[in-house]
mmCIF file of C-alpha atoms in Angstrom:
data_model
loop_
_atom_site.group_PDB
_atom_site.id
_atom_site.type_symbol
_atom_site.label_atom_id
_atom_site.label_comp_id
_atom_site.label_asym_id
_atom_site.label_seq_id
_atom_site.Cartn_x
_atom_site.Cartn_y
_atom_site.Cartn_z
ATOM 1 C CA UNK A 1 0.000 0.000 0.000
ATOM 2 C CA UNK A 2 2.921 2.303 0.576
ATOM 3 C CA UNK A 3 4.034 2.306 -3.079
ATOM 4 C CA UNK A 4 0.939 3.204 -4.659
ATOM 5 C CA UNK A 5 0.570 6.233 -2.204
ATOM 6 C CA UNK A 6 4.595 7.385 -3.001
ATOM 7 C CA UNK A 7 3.270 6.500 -6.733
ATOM 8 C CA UNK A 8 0.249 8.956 -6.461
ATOM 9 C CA UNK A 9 1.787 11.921 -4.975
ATOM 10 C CA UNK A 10 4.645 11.698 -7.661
ATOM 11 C CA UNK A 11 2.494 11.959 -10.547
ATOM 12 C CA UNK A 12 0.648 14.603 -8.401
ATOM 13 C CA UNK A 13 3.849 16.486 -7.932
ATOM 14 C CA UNK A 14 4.604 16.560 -11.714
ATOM 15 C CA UNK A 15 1.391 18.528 -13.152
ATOM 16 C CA UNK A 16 2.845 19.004 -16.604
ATOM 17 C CA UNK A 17 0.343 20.636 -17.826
ATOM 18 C CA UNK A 18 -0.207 23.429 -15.117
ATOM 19 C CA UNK A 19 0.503 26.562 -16.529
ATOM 20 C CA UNK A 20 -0.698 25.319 -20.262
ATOM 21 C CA UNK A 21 -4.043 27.121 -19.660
ATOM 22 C CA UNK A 22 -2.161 30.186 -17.632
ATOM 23 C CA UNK A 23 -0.829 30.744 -20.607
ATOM 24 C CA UNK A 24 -3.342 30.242 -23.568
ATOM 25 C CA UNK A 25 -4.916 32.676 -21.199
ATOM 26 C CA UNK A 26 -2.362 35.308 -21.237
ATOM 27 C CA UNK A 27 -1.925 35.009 -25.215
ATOM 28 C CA UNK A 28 -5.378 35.587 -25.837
ATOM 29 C CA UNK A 29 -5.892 38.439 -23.448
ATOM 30 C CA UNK A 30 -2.690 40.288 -24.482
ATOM 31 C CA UNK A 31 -0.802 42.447 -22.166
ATOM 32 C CA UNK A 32 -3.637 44.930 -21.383
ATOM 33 C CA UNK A 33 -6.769 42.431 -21.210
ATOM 34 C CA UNK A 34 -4.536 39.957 -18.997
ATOM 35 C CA UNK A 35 -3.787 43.323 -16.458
ATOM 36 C CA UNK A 36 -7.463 43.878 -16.456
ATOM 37 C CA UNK A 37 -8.049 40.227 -15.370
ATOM 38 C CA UNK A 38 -5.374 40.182 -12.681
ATOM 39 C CA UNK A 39 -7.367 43.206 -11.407
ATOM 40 C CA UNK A 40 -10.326 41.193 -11.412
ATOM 41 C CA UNK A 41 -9.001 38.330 -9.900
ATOM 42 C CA UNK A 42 -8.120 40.600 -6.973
ATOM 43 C CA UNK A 43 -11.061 42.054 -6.873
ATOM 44 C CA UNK A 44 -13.210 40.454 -4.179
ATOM 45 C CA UNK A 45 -16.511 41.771 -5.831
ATOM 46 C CA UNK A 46 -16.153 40.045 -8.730
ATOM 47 C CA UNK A 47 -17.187 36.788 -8.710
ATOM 48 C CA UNK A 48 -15.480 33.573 -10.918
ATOM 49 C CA UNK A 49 -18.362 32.577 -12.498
ATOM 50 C CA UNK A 50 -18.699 35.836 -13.678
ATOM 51 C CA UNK A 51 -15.124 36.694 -15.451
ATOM 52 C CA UNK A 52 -15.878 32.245 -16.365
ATOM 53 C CA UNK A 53 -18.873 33.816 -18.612
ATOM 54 C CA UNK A 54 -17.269 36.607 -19.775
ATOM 55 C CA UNK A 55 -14.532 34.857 -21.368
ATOM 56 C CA UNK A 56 -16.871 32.180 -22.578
ATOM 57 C CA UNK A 57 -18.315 34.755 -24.329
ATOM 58 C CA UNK A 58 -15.323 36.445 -25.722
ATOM 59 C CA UNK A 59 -14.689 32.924 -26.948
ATOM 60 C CA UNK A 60 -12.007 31.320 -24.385
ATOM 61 C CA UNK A 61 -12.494 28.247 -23.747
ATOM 62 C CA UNK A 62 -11.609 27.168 -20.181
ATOM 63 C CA UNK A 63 -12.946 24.831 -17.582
ATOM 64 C CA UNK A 64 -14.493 26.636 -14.619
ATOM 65 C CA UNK A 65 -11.628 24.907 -12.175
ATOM 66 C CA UNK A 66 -8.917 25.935 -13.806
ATOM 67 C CA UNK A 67 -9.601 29.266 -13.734
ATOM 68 C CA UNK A 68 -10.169 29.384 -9.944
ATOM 69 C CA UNK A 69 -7.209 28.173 -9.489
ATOM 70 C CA UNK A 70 -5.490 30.537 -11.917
ATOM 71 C CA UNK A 71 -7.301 33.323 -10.116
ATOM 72 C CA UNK A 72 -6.024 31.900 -6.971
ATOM 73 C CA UNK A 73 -2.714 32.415 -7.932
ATOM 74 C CA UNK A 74 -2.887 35.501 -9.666
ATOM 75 C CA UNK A 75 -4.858 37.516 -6.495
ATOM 76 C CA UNK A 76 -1.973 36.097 -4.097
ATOM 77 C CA UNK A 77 0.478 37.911 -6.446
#
């Protein structure tokens, strides 16, 4: 049982693929649209499901999760 848990938190640890969607985001915003969204993210009355539509509707495609957590990151910045 010990080696599958040391086997799970290694692939865990690796996330290849974590800042793929930080930056498809930050090509398609462009320098000023991505400083308007790190204003967003840190601002607390502006909801994620809200910039999640508003995207959507620019035509960005990106799961709801993975922009929490990209707002997550960003606001801590």
């Amino acid at each position: 049982m010990g080696e599958l848990l040391d086997a799970l938190r290694l692939e865990a640890a690796k996330r290849p693929n974590a800042n793929k969607a930080d930056q498809r985001l930050k090509d398609f915003l462009g320098e000023a649209g991505w400083k308007d969204f790190e204003k967003a993210c840190k601002d607390p009355g502006i909801i994620t499901s809200v910039i999640h539509r508003v995207l959507k509707n620019k035509g960005f495609s990106i799961s709801y999760s993975a922009l929490a957590r990209i707002r997550s990151d960003v606001a801590k910045l």
